[in-house]
mmCIF file of C-alpha atoms in Angstrom:
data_model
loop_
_atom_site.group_PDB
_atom_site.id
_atom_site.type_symbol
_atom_site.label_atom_id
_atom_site.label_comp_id
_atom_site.label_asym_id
_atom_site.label_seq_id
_atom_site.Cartn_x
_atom_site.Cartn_y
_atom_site.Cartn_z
ATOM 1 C CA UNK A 1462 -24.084 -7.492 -55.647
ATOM 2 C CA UNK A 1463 -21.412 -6.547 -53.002
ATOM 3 C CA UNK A 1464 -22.419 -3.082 -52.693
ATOM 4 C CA UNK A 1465 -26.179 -4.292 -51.640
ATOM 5 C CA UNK A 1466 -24.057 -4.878 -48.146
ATOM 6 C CA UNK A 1467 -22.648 -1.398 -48.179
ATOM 7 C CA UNK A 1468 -25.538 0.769 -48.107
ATOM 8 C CA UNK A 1469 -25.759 3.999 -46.513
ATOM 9 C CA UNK A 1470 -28.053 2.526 -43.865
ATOM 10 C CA UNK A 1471 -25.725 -0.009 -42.724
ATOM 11 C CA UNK A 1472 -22.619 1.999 -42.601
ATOM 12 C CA UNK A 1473 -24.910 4.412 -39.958
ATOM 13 C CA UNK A 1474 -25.454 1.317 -37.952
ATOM 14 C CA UNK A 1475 -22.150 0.079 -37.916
ATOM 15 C CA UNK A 1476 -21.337 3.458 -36.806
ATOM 16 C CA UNK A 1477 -23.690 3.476 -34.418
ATOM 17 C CA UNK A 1478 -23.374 0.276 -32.819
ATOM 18 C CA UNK A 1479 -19.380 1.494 -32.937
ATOM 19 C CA UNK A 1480 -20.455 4.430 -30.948
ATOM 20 C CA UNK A 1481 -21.967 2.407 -28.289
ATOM 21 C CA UNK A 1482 -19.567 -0.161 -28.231
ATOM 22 C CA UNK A 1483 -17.142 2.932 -27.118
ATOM 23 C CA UNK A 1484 -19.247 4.604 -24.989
ATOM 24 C CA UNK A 1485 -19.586 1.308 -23.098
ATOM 25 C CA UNK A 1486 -15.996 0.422 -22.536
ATOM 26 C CA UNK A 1487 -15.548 3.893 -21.218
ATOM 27 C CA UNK A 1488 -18.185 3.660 -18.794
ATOM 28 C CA UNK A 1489 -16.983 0.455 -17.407
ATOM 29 C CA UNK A 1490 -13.426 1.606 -17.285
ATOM 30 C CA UNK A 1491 -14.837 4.609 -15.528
ATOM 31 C CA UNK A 1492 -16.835 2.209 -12.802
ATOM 32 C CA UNK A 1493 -13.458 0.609 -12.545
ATOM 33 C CA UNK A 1494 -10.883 3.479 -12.350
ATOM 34 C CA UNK A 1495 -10.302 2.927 -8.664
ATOM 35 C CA UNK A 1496 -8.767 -0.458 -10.042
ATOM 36 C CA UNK A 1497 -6.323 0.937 -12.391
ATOM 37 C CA UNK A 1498 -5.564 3.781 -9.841
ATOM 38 C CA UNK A 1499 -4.428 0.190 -7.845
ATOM 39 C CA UNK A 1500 -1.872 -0.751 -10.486
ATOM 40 C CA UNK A 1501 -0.963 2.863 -11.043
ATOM 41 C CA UNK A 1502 -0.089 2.866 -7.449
ATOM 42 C CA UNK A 1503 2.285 -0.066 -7.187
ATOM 43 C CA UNK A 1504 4.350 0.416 -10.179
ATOM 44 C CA UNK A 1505 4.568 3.896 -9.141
ATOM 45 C CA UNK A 1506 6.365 2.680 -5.586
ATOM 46 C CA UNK A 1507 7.832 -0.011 -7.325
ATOM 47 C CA UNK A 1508 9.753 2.394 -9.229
ATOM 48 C CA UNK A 1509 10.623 4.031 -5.696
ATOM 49 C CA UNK A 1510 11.836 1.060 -4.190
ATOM 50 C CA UNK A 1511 13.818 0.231 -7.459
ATOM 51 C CA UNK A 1512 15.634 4.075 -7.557
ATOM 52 C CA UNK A 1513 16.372 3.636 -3.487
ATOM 53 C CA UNK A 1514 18.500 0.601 -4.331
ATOM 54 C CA UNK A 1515 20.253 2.251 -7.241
ATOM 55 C CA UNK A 1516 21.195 5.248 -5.320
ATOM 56 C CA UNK A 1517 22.212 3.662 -2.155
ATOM 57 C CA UNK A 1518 25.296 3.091 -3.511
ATOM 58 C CA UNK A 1519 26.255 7.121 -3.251
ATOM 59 C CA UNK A 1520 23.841 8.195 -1.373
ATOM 60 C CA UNK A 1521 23.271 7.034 2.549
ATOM 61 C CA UNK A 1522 19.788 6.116 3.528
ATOM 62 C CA UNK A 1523 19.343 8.681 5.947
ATOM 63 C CA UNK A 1524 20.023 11.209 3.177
ATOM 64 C CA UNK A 1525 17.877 9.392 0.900
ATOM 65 C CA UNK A 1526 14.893 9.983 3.434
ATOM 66 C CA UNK A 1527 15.778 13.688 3.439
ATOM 67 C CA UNK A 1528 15.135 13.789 -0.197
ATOM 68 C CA UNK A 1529 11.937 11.743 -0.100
ATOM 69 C CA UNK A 1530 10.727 13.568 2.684
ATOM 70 C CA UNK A 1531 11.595 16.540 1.404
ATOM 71 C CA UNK A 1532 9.942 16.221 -2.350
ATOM 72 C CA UNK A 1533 6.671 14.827 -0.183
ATOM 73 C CA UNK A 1534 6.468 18.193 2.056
ATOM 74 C CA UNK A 1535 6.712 20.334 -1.415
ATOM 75 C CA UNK A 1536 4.257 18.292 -3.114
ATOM 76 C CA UNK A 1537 1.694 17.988 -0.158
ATOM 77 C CA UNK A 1538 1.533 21.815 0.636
ATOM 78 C CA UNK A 1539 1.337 22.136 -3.394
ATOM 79 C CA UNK A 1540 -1.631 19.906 -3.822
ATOM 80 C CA UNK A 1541 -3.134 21.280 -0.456
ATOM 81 C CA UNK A 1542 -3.354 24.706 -2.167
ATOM 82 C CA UNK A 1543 -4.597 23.384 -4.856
ATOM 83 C CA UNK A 1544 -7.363 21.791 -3.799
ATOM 84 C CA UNK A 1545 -8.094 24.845 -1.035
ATOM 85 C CA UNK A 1546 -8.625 22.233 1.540
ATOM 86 C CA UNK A 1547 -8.148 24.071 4.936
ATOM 87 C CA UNK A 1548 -6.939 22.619 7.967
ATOM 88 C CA UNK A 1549 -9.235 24.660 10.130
ATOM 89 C CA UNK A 1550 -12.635 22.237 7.894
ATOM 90 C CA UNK A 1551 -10.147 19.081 9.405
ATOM 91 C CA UNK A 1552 -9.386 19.273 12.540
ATOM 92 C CA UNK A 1553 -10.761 18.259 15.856
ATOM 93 C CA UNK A 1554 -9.142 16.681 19.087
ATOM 94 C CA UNK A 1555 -9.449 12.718 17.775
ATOM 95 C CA UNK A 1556 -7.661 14.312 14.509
ATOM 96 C CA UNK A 1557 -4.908 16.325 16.274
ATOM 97 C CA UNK A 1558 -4.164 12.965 18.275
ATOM 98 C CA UNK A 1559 -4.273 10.773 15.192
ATOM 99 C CA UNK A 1560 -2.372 13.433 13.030
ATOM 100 C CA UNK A 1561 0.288 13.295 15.607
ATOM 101 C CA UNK A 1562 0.430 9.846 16.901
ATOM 102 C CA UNK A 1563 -0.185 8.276 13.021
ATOM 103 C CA UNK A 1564 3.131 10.891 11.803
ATOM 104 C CA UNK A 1565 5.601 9.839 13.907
ATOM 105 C CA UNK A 1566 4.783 5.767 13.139
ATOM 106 C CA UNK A 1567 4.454 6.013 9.705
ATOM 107 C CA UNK A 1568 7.485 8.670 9.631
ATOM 108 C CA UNK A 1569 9.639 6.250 11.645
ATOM 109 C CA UNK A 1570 8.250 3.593 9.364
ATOM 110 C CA UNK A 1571 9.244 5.071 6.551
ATOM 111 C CA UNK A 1572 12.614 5.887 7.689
ATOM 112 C CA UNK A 1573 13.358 1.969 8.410
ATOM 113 C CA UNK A 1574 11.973 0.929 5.147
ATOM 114 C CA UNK A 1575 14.100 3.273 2.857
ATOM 115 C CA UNK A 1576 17.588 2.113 4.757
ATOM 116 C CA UNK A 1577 15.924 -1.641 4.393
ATOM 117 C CA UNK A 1578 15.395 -1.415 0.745
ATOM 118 C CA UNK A 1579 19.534 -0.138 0.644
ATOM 119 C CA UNK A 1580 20.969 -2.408 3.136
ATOM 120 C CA UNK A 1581 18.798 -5.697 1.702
ATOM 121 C CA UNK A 1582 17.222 -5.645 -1.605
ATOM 122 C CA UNK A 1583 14.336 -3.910 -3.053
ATOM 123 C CA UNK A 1584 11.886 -7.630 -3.445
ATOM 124 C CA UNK A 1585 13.359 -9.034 -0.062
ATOM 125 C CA UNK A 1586 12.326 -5.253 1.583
ATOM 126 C CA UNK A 1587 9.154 -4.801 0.614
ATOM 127 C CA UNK A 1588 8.150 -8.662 0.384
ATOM 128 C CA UNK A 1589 8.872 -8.630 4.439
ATOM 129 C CA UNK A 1590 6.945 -5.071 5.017
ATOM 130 C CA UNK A 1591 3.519 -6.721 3.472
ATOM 131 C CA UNK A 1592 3.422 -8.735 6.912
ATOM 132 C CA UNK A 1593 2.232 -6.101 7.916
ATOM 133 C CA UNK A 1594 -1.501 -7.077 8.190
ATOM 134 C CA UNK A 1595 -0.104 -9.386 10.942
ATOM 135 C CA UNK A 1596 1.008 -7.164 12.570
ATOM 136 C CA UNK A 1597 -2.341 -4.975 12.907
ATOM 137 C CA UNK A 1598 -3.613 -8.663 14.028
ATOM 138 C CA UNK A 1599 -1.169 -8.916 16.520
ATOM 139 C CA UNK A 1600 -2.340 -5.497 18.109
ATOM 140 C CA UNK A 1601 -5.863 -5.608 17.646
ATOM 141 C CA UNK A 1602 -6.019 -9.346 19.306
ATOM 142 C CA UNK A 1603 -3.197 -7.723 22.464
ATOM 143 C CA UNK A 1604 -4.160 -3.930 22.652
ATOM 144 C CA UNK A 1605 -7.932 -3.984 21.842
ATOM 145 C CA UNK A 1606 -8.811 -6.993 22.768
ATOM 146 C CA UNK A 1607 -9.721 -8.453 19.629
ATOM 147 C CA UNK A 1608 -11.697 -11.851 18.692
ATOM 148 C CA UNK A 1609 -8.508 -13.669 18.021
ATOM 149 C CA UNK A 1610 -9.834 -16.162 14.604
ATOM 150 C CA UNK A 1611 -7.834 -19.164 13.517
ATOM 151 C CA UNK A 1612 -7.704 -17.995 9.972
ATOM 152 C CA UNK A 1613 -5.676 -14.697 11.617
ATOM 153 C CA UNK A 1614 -3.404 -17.451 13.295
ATOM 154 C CA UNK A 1615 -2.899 -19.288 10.031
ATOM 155 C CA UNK A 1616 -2.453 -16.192 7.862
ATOM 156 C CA UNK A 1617 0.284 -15.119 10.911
ATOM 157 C CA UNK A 1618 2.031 -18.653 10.912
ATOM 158 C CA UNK A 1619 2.739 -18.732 6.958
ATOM 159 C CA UNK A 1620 3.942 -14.834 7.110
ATOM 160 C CA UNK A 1621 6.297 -15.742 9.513
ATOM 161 C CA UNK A 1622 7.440 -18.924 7.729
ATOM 162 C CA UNK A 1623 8.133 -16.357 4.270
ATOM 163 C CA UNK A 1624 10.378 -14.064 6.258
ATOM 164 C CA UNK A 1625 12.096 -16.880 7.488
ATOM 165 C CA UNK A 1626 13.028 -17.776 4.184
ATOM 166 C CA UNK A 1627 13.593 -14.106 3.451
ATOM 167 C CA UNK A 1628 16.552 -14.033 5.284
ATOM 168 C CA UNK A 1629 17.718 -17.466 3.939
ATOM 169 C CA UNK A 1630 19.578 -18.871 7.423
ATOM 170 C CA UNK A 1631 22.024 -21.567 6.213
ATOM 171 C CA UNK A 1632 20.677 -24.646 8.035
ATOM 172 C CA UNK A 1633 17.899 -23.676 6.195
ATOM 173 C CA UNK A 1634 19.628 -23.819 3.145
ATOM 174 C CA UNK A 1635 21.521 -27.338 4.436
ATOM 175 C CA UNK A 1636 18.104 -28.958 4.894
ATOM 176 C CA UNK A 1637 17.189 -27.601 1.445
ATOM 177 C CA UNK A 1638 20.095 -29.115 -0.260
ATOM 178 C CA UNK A 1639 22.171 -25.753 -1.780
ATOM 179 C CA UNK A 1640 25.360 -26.496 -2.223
ATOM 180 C CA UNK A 1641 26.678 -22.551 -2.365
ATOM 181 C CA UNK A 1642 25.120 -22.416 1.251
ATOM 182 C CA UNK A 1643 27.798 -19.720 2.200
ATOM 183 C CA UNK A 1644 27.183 -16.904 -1.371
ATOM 184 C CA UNK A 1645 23.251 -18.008 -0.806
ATOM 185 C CA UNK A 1646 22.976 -17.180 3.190
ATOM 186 C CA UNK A 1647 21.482 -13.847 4.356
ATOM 187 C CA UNK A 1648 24.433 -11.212 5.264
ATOM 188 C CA UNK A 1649 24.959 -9.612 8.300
ATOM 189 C CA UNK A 1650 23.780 -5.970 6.347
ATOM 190 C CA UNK A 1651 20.910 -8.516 4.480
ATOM 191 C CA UNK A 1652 19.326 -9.503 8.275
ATOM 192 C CA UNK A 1653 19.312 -5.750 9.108
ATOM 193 C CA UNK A 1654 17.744 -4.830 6.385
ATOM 194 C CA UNK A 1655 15.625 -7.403 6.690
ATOM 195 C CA UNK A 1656 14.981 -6.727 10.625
ATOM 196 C CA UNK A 1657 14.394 -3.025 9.557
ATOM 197 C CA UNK A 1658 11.556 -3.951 7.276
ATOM 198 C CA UNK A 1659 9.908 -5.788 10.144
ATOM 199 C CA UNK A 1660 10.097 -2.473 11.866
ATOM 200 C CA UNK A 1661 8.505 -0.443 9.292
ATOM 201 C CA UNK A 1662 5.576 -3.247 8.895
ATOM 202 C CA UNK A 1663 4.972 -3.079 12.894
ATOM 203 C CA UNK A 1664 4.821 0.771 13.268
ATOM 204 C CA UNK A 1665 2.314 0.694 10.079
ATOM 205 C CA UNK A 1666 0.503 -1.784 11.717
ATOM 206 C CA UNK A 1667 0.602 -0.238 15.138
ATOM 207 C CA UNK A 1668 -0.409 2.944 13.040
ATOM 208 C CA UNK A 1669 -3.461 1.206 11.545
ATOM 209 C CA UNK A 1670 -5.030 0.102 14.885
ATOM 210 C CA UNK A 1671 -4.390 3.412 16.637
ATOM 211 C CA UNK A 1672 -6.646 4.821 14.137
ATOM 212 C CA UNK A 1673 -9.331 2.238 14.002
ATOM 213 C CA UNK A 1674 -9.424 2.912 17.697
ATOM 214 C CA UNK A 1675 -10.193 6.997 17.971
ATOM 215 C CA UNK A 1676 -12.826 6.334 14.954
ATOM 216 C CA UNK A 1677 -10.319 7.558 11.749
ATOM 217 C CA UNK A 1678 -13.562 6.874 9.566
ATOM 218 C CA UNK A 1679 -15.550 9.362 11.740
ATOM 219 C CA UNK A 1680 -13.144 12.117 11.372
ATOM 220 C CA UNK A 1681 -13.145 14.979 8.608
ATOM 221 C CA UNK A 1682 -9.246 14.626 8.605
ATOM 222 C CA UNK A 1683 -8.428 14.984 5.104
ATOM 223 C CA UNK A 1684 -5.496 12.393 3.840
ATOM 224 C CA UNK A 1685 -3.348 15.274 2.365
ATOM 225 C CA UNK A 1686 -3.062 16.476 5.597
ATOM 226 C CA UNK A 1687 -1.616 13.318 7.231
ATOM 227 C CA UNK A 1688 0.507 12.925 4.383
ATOM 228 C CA UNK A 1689 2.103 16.342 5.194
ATOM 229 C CA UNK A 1690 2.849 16.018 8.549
ATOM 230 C CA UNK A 1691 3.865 12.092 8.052
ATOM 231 C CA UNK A 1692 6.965 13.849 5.236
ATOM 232 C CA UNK A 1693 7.585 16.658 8.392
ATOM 233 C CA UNK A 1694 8.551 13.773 10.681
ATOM 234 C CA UNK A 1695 10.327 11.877 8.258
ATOM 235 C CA UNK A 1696 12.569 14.796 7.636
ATOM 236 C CA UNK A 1697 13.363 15.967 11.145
ATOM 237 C CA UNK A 1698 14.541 12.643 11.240
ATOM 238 C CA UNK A 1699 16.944 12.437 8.147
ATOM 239 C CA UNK A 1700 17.893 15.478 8.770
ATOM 240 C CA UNK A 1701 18.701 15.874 11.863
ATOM 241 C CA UNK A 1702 20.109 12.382 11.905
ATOM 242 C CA UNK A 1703 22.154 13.098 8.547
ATOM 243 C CA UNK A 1704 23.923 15.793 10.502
ATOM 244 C CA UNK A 1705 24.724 14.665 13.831
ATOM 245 C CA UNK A 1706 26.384 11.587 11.783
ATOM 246 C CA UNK A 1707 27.664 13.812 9.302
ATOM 247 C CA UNK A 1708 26.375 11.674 6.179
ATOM 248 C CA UNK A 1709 25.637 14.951 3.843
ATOM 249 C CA UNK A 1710 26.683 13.863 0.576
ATOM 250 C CA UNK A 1711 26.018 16.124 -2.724
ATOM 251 C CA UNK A 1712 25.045 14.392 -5.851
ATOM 252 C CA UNK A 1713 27.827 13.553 -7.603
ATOM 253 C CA UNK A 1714 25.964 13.739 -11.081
ATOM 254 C CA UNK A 1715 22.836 15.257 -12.833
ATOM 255 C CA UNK A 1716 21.373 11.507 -13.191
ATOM 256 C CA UNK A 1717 22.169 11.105 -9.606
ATOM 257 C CA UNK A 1718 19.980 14.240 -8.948
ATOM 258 C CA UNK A 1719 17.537 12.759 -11.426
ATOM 259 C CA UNK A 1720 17.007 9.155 -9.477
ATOM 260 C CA UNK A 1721 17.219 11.332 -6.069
ATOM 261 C CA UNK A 1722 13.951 13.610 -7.266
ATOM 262 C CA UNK A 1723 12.314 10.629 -9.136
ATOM 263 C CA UNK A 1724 11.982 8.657 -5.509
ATOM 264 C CA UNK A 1725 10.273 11.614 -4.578
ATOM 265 C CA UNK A 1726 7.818 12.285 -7.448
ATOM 266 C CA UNK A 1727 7.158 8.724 -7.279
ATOM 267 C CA UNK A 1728 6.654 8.602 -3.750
ATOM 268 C CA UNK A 1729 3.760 11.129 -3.897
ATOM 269 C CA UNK A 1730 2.743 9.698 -6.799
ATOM 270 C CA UNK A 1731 1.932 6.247 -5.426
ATOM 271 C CA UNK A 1732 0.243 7.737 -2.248
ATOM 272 C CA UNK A 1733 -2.070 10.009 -4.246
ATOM 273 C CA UNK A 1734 -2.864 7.394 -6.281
ATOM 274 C CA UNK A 1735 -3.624 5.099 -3.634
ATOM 275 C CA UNK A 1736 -5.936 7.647 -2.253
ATOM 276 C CA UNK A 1737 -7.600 7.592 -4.944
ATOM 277 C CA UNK A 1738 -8.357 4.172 -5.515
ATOM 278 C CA UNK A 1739 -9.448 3.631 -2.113
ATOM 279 C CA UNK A 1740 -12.540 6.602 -2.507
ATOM 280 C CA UNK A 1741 -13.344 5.273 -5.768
ATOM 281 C CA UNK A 1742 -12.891 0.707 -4.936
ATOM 282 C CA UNK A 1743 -12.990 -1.133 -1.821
ATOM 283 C CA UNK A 1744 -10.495 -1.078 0.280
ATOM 284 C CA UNK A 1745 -9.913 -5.025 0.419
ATOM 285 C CA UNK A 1746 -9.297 -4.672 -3.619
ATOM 286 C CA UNK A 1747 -6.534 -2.032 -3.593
ATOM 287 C CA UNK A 1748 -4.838 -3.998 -0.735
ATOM 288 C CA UNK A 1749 -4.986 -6.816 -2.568
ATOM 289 C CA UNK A 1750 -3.787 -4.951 -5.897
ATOM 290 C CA UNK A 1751 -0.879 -3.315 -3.704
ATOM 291 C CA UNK A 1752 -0.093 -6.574 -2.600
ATOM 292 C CA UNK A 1753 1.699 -7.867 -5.787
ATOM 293 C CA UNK A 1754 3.681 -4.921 -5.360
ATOM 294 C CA UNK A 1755 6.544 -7.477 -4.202
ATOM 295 C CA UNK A 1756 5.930 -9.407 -8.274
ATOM 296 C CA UNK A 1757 6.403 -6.032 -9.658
ATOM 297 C CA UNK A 1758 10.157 -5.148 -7.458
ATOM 298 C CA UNK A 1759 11.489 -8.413 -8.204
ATOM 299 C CA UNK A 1760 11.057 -7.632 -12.078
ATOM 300 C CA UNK A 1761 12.394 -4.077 -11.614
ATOM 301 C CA UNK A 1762 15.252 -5.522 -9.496
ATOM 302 C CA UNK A 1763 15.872 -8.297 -11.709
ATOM 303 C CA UNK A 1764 15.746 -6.031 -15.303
ATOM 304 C CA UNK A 1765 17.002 -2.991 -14.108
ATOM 305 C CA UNK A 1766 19.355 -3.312 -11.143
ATOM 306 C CA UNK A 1767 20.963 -6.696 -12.600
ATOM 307 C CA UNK A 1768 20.042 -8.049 -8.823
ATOM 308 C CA UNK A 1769 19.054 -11.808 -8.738
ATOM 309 C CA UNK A 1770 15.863 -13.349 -6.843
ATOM 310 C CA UNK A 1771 16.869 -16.833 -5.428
ATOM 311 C CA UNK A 1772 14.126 -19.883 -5.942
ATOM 312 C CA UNK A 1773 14.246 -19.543 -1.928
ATOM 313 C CA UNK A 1774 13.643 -15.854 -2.059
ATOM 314 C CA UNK A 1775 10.689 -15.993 -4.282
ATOM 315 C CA UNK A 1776 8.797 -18.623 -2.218
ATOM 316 C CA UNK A 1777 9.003 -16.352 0.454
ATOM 317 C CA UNK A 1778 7.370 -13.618 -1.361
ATOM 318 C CA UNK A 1779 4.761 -16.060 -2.502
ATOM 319 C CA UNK A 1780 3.852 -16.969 1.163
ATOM 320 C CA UNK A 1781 3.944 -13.678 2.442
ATOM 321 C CA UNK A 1782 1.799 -12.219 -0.623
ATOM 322 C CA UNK A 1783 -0.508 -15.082 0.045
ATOM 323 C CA UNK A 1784 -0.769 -14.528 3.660
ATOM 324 C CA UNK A 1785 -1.344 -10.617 2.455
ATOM 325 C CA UNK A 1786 -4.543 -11.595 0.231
ATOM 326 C CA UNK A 1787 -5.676 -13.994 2.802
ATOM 327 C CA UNK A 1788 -5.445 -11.278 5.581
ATOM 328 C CA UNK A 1789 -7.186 -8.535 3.624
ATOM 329 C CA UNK A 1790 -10.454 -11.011 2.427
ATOM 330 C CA UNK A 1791 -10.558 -12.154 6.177
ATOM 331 C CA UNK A 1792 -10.516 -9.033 7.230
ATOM 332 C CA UNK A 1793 -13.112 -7.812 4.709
ATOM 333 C CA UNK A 1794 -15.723 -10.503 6.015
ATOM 334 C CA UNK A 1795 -15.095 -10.108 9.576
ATOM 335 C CA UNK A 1796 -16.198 -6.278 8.684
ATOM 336 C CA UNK A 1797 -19.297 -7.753 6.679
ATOM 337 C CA UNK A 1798 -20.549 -9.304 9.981
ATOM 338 C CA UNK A 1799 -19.647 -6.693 12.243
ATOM 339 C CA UNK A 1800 -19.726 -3.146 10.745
ATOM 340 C CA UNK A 1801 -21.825 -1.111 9.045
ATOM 341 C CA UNK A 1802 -25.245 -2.367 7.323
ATOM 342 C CA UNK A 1803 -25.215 -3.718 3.876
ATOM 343 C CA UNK A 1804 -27.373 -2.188 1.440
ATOM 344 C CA UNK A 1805 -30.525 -4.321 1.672
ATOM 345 C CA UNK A 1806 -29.949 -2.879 5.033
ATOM 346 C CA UNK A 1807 -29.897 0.622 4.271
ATOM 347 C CA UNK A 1808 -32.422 0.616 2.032
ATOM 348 C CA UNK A 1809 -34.805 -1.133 5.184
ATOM 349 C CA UNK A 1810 -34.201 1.791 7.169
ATOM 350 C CA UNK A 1811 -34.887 4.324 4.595
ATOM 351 C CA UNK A 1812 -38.027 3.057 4.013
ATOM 352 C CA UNK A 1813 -39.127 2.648 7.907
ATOM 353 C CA UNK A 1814 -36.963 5.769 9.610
ATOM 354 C CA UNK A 1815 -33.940 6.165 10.844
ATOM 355 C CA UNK A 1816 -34.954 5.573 14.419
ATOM 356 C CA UNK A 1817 -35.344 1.706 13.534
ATOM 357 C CA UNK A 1818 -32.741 -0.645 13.023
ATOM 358 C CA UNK A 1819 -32.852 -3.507 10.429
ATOM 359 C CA UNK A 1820 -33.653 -6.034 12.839
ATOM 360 C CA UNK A 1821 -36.006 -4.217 14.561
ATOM 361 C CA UNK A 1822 -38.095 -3.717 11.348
ATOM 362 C CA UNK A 1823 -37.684 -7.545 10.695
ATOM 363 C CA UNK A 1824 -38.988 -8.259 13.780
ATOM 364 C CA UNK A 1825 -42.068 -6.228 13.433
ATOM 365 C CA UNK A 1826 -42.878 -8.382 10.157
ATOM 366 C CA UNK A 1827 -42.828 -5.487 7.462
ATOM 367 C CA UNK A 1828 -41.137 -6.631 4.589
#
């Protein structure tokens, strides 16, 4: 009786049905792949961040940048001659400016971040860079002349508000009612780091604009190419830097050397990944995936690096990764009404010519 359920027809549809079960899941993970390229992406600077911290204690942050910079130079010219992309395809005057102009921010950037992750913490470091989406606001609404929305003054007012409590000022902590106001309070090296971080956040967002405004997204510059040059001025500056001071410091161990060329592979790692997921997922999706960034440092800090995250601390990183999400839908929506035409769009002007805009065919009364 049981084996009328267990005929050879049935076990070839269950195996079908298997098949396309499989087949299906693949194809969707496929459609999503920029997603998971998203979470690749953070845990892969997450484990950065974490490796900074741990080797700050031997190794000066100027030096670290050296190494970082370094293992990013390698890597770029590496995957550059892999691919066979040539620079002479890439290039044009708005590129040479942006290449330039884009290398030394985001160098310099990079620079203050690394000695802000060492001199702070890893969550309270890159919790205060994500403000950096108010900082592109700032300079789009002051150097381009940008609508200036209440949402972006919102978003801007509750980012400031989490880096306030970043740095945990002890009248702060007074009105809060902590009674270990004086271990709790931000240190002199904490606000530094913490200042440094604000840095890095400006010249990325300062970085951002500057592109939007020579038309990045009409240039053939290919990403490896800024990454290159953006590891070149990061280590002129440790290195040059690391000698005048006279902070050259040799590994003192083979795990040392380890965590030095991990922050490096992971470093490229993250940026080729998120290069990835942004050709392959909109963009407001990975910046809101490398948003919680911040939720995966605190764990590494917290499990790894034996480095608590104060109840104060955390709401900070709440508000700022808040203002973050907010910042990147607004922005998203704002590019909906204002940017290029939506597909019901597109499709209008295939079907009537590319010498008629959407509107225009409206208009006319062809549907």
């Amino acid at each position: 009786m049981g084996s009328d359920y267990f005929t050879f027809e049935s076990i070839t549809e269950y195996k079908l049905l298997l098949t396309i079960y499989i087949f299906t899941m693949i194809d969707a993970i496929k459609s999503r792949r920029g997603l998971f390229a998203g979470f690749g992406c953070i845990v892969a600077f997450a484990t950065m961040n974490v490796l900074i911290y741990s080797s700050g204690d031997t190794t000066p942050p100027l030096v670290l940048t050296v190494w970082t910079s370094g293992s990013i130079v390698c890597y770029s010219l590496a995957a550059i001659a892999i691919t066979g992309v040539s620079i002479k395809d890439s290039i044009d005057r708005k590129s040479l400016c942006f290449i330039a102009t884009t290398a030394v921010l985001k160098g310099l950037g990079e620079v203050s971040l690394i000695s802000a992750v060492v001199y702070a913490t890893p969550g309270d470091a890159i919790a205060v860079q994500n403000t950096m989406p108010v900082f592109t606001f700032i300079f789009s609404v002051t150097c381009m002349r940008e609508r200036c929305r209440c949402t972006d003054l919102c978003v801007t007012f509750v980012a400031i508000v989490g880096v306030f409590l970043m740095i945990r000022p002890p009248f702060i902590l007074e009105l809060l009612g902590y009674s270990d106001v004086n271990e709790l309070a931000g240190s002199p090296m904490h606000i530094v780091g913490i200042g440094l971080s604000l840095v890095s956040a400006a010249m990325s967002g300062l970085a951002l604009v500057f592109g939007h405004y020579i038309g990045l997204s009409k240039s053939s510059l290919s990403p490896m190419f800024l990454v290159l040059f953006t590891g070149v001025v990061e280590l002129i500056v440790g290195f040059t830097s690391s000698t005048i001071f006279q902070l050259w410091v040799a590994p003192e161990t083979i795990l040392d050397t380890v965590q030095l060329l991990g922050i490096g592979v992971s470093d490229f790692t993250g940026l080729a990944l998120v290069f990835y997921a942004v050709s392959n997922e909109r963009a407001t999706v990975v910046a809101v995936i490398m948003s919680f960034e911040i939720v995966f440092v605190f764990f590494g800090q917290v499990l790894f690096l034996d480095v608590p995250a104060h109840l104060i601390e955390v709401v900070g990183a709440l508000l700022i990764l808040s203002a973050c999400i907010v910042s990147a839908i607004n922005s998203e929506a704002s590019d909906g009404e204002d940017g290029e035409p939506d597909e019901e769009e597109e499709e209008l002007i295939k079907e009537h010519g590319p010498g008629k805009e959407p509107y225009e065919v409206l208009s006319n009364g062809e549907h």
